[in-house]
mmCIF file of C-alpha atoms in Angstrom:
data_model
loop_
_atom_site.group_PDB
_atom_site.id
_atom_site.type_symbol
_atom_site.label_atom_id
_atom_site.label_comp_id
_atom_site.label_asym_id
_atom_site.label_seq_id
_atom_site.Cartn_x
_atom_site.Cartn_y
_atom_site.Cartn_z
ATOM 1 C CA MET A 1 54.650 111.931 152.713
ATOM 2 C CA THR A 2 51.651 113.852 151.454
ATOM 3 C CA THR A 3 49.969 117.227 151.485
ATOM 4 C CA SER A 4 46.407 115.907 151.645
ATOM 5 C CA THR A 5 44.148 117.494 154.231
ATOM 6 C CA HIS A 6 41.457 114.799 153.982
ATOM 7 C CA VAL A 7 39.529 114.402 157.253
ATOM 8 C CA LYS A 8 36.251 112.573 157.957
ATOM 9 C CA LYS A 9 35.045 113.829 161.321
ATOM 10 C CA PRO A 10 33.236 111.259 163.460
ATOM 11 C CA GLY A 11 29.573 111.719 164.238
ATOM 12 C CA TRP A 12 27.979 111.972 167.670
ATOM 13 C CA PHE A 13 27.297 108.224 167.948
ATOM 14 C CA THR A 14 30.891 107.351 167.073
ATOM 15 C CA VAL A 15 32.351 109.826 169.568
ATOM 16 C CA LYS A 16 29.911 109.375 172.450
ATOM 17 C CA VAL A 17 29.050 105.678 172.159
ATOM 18 C CA PHE A 18 31.144 103.552 169.764
ATOM 19 C CA ASN A 19 34.663 104.893 170.466
ATOM 20 C CA ARG A 20 34.002 105.084 174.203
ATOM 21 C CA THR A 21 32.696 101.520 174.279
ATOM 22 C CA ILE A 22 35.651 100.122 172.304
ATOM 23 C CA ALA A 23 38.129 102.119 174.419
ATOM 24 C CA TRP A 24 36.464 100.952 177.657
ATOM 25 C CA MET A 25 36.642 97.293 176.564
ATOM 26 C CA THR A 26 40.223 97.649 175.317
ATOM 27 C CA ARG A 27 41.355 99.318 178.553
ATOM 28 C CA ARG A 28 40.015 96.249 180.350
ATOM 29 C CA GLY A 29 42.039 93.894 178.171
ATOM 30 C CA LEU A 30 39.354 92.909 175.645
ATOM 31 C CA SER A 31 40.668 93.492 172.133
ATOM 32 C CA VAL A 32 37.928 93.865 169.542
ATOM 33 C CA TRP A 33 39.469 92.668 166.261
ATOM 34 C CA GLY A 34 42.890 94.091 167.090
ATOM 35 C CA SER A 35 41.730 97.183 168.941
ATOM 36 C CA ARG A 36 44.151 99.101 171.120
ATOM 37 C CA VAL A 37 44.061 102.462 172.837
ATOM 38 C CA LEU A 38 46.679 104.673 171.237
ATOM 39 C CA ALA A 39 48.374 107.209 173.493
ATOM 40 C CA VAL A 40 50.494 109.881 171.836
ATOM 41 C CA ARG A 41 51.818 113.175 173.169
ATOM 42 C CA GLY A 42 50.063 116.297 171.902
ATOM 43 C CA ARG A 43 52.292 118.241 169.543
ATOM 44 C CA LYS A 44 51.476 121.574 171.224
ATOM 45 C CA SER A 45 50.495 120.685 174.806
ATOM 46 C CA GLY A 46 52.817 117.731 175.355
ATOM 47 C CA GLU A 47 49.948 116.035 177.197
ATOM 48 C CA TRP A 48 48.988 112.437 176.453
ATOM 49 C CA ARG A 49 46.057 112.108 174.030
ATOM 50 C CA THR A 50 44.222 108.804 173.578
ATOM 51 C CA THR A 51 42.015 107.287 170.920
ATOM 52 C CA PRO A 52 40.964 103.741 169.973
ATOM 53 C CA VAL A 53 42.758 102.327 166.917
ATOM 54 C CA ASN A 54 42.949 99.061 165.001
ATOM 55 C CA LEU A 55 46.406 97.489 165.029
ATOM 56 C CA LEU A 56 47.171 95.963 161.621
ATOM 57 C CA THR A 57 49.802 93.237 161.295
ATOM 58 C CA VAL A 58 51.102 92.357 157.815
ATOM 59 C CA ASP A 59 53.940 89.850 157.398
ATOM 60 C CA GLY A 60 54.903 90.249 161.052
ATOM 61 C CA THR A 61 55.129 94.054 160.877
ATOM 62 C CA GLN A 62 52.660 96.250 162.733
ATOM 63 C CA TYR A 63 50.939 99.342 161.344
ATOM 64 C CA LEU A 64 48.495 102.014 162.387
ATOM 65 C CA VAL A 65 46.174 103.230 159.624
ATOM 66 C CA ALA A 66 44.108 106.417 159.873
ATOM 67 C CA PRO A 67 40.831 105.597 158.109
ATOM 68 C CA ARG A 68 39.431 109.076 158.811
ATOM 69 C CA GLY A 69 42.421 110.798 157.235
ATOM 70 C CA HIS A 70 44.734 113.430 158.649
ATOM 71 C CA VAL A 71 43.256 113.619 162.144
ATOM 72 C CA GLN A 72 44.781 114.899 165.387
ATOM 73 C CA TRP A 73 46.542 111.662 166.314
ATOM 74 C CA THR A 74 48.318 111.544 162.940
ATOM 75 C CA HIS A 75 49.606 115.105 163.315
ATOM 76 C CA ASN A 76 50.746 114.303 166.861
ATOM 77 C CA MET A 77 52.401 111.053 165.727
ATOM 78 C CA ARG A 78 54.456 112.869 163.107
ATOM 79 C CA VAL A 79 55.851 115.190 165.770
ATOM 80 C CA ALA A 80 56.211 112.630 168.598
ATOM 81 C CA GLY A 81 57.655 109.839 166.435
ATOM 82 C CA GLY A 82 55.924 107.194 168.516
ATOM 83 C CA GLY A 83 53.688 106.551 171.470
ATOM 84 C CA GLU A 84 52.051 103.778 173.440
ATOM 85 C CA LEU A 85 49.525 101.081 172.630
ATOM 86 C CA HIS A 86 47.385 99.949 175.545
ATOM 87 C CA LEU A 87 45.494 96.683 175.906
ATOM 88 C CA GLY A 88 44.313 96.273 179.454
ATOM 89 C CA LYS A 89 47.329 96.673 181.728
ATOM 90 C CA LYS A 90 49.748 95.839 178.928
ATOM 91 C CA VAL A 91 51.489 98.881 177.475
ATOM 92 C CA ASP A 92 53.697 98.665 174.388
ATOM 93 C CA VAL A 93 55.940 101.683 173.854
ATOM 94 C CA PHE A 94 56.758 102.121 170.164
ATOM 95 C CA THR A 95 58.456 104.268 167.575
ATOM 96 C CA ALA A 96 56.639 105.135 164.356
ATOM 97 C CA VAL A 97 57.703 105.877 160.803
ATOM 98 C CA GLU A 98 55.204 107.140 158.246
ATOM 99 C CA VAL A 99 54.808 104.924 155.172
ATOM 100 C CA ALA A 100 55.192 106.516 151.725
ATOM 101 C CA ASP A 101 52.035 106.706 149.603
ATOM 102 C CA ASP A 102 53.474 104.342 146.963
ATOM 103 C CA ASP A 103 54.013 101.676 149.651
ATOM 104 C CA LYS A 104 50.507 101.877 151.168
ATOM 105 C CA VAL A 105 48.536 99.862 148.570
ATOM 106 C CA PRO A 106 48.977 96.368 150.119
ATOM 107 C CA LEU A 107 48.537 97.814 153.616
ATOM 108 C CA LEU A 108 45.315 99.629 152.754
ATOM 109 C CA ARG A 109 44.048 96.473 151.033
ATOM 110 C CA ALA A 110 44.813 94.362 154.132
ATOM 111 C CA TYR A 111 43.243 96.969 156.426
ATOM 112 C CA LEU A 112 40.053 97.102 154.340
ATOM 113 C CA LYS A 113 39.925 93.314 154.092
ATOM 114 C CA ARG A 114 39.841 93.096 157.869
ATOM 115 C CA TRP A 115 37.832 96.193 158.877
ATOM 116 C CA LYS A 116 35.793 97.268 155.826
ATOM 117 C CA ALA A 117 32.491 96.761 157.669
ATOM 118 C CA GLU A 118 33.661 99.174 160.361
ATOM 119 C CA VAL A 119 35.579 101.771 158.330
ATOM 120 C CA GLY A 120 34.680 101.266 154.671
ATOM 121 C CA VAL A 121 32.534 104.414 154.560
ATOM 122 C CA PHE A 122 35.683 106.533 155.041
ATOM 123 C CA PHE A 123 37.320 105.205 151.865
ATOM 124 C CA ASN A 124 34.875 106.680 149.325
ATOM 125 C CA GLY A 125 33.829 103.413 147.709
ATOM 126 C CA VAL A 126 37.316 101.897 147.572
ATOM 127 C CA GLY A 127 37.488 98.449 149.134
ATOM 128 C CA PRO A 128 39.755 95.427 149.480
ATOM 129 C CA ASP A 129 38.875 94.238 145.971
ATOM 130 C CA SER A 130 39.582 97.602 144.317
ATOM 131 C CA SER A 131 42.407 97.931 141.826
ATOM 132 C CA ASN A 132 45.911 98.943 142.865
ATOM 133 C CA GLU A 133 45.342 102.213 141.000
ATOM 134 C CA GLU A 134 42.224 103.008 143.054
ATOM 135 C CA LEU A 135 44.016 102.216 146.308
ATOM 136 C CA ARG A 136 47.012 104.333 145.262
ATOM 137 C CA ARG A 137 44.651 107.200 144.385
ATOM 138 C CA ILE A 138 43.279 107.326 147.953
ATOM 139 C CA ALA A 139 46.639 106.620 149.653
ATOM 140 C CA PRO A 140 47.447 110.314 150.285
ATOM 141 C CA ASP A 141 44.178 110.646 152.246
ATOM 142 C CA HIS A 142 44.996 107.874 154.742
ATOM 143 C CA PRO A 143 48.208 108.132 156.786
ATOM 144 C CA VAL A 144 49.858 104.821 157.651
ATOM 145 C CA PHE A 145 52.590 104.399 160.258
ATOM 146 C CA ARG A 146 54.886 101.383 160.616
ATOM 147 C CA ILE A 147 55.447 100.858 164.304
ATOM 148 C CA THR A 148 58.276 99.141 166.131
ATOM 149 C CA VAL A 149 57.659 98.114 169.710
ATOM 150 C CA LYS A 150 60.585 98.838 172.004
ATOM 151 C CA SER A 151 61.824 95.835 173.961
#
């Protein structure tokens, strides 16, 4: 989809407090604005790796957006082609297809509309009210995966 290497590494507070708190709540079945714990197999180790994510639904289709850019889970997702979303004891196994940069504009807009307060800093001043051109400009920096839950 893209050759961007954009990554915004999380700070200490995010890693040690925020992500752990959201993951702890989500593992107990409390979704915080669509939060899930993503589990995806490591591309080298084959071991399960987990991280909290926000599950975006647009027109009945579900997506995972990487606000911090091309991070470990996105690299793993490309190789694994899917994973699991956990909310409490509920586990949804899914397949994933990466969305082309030209198709990301409405998805990035919807994601920012819902979670700008939480993730807006990672989008370099681009927000839900930005122009299509501005959203398209940053699209290569933010992987988006369309997911399909297996029945």
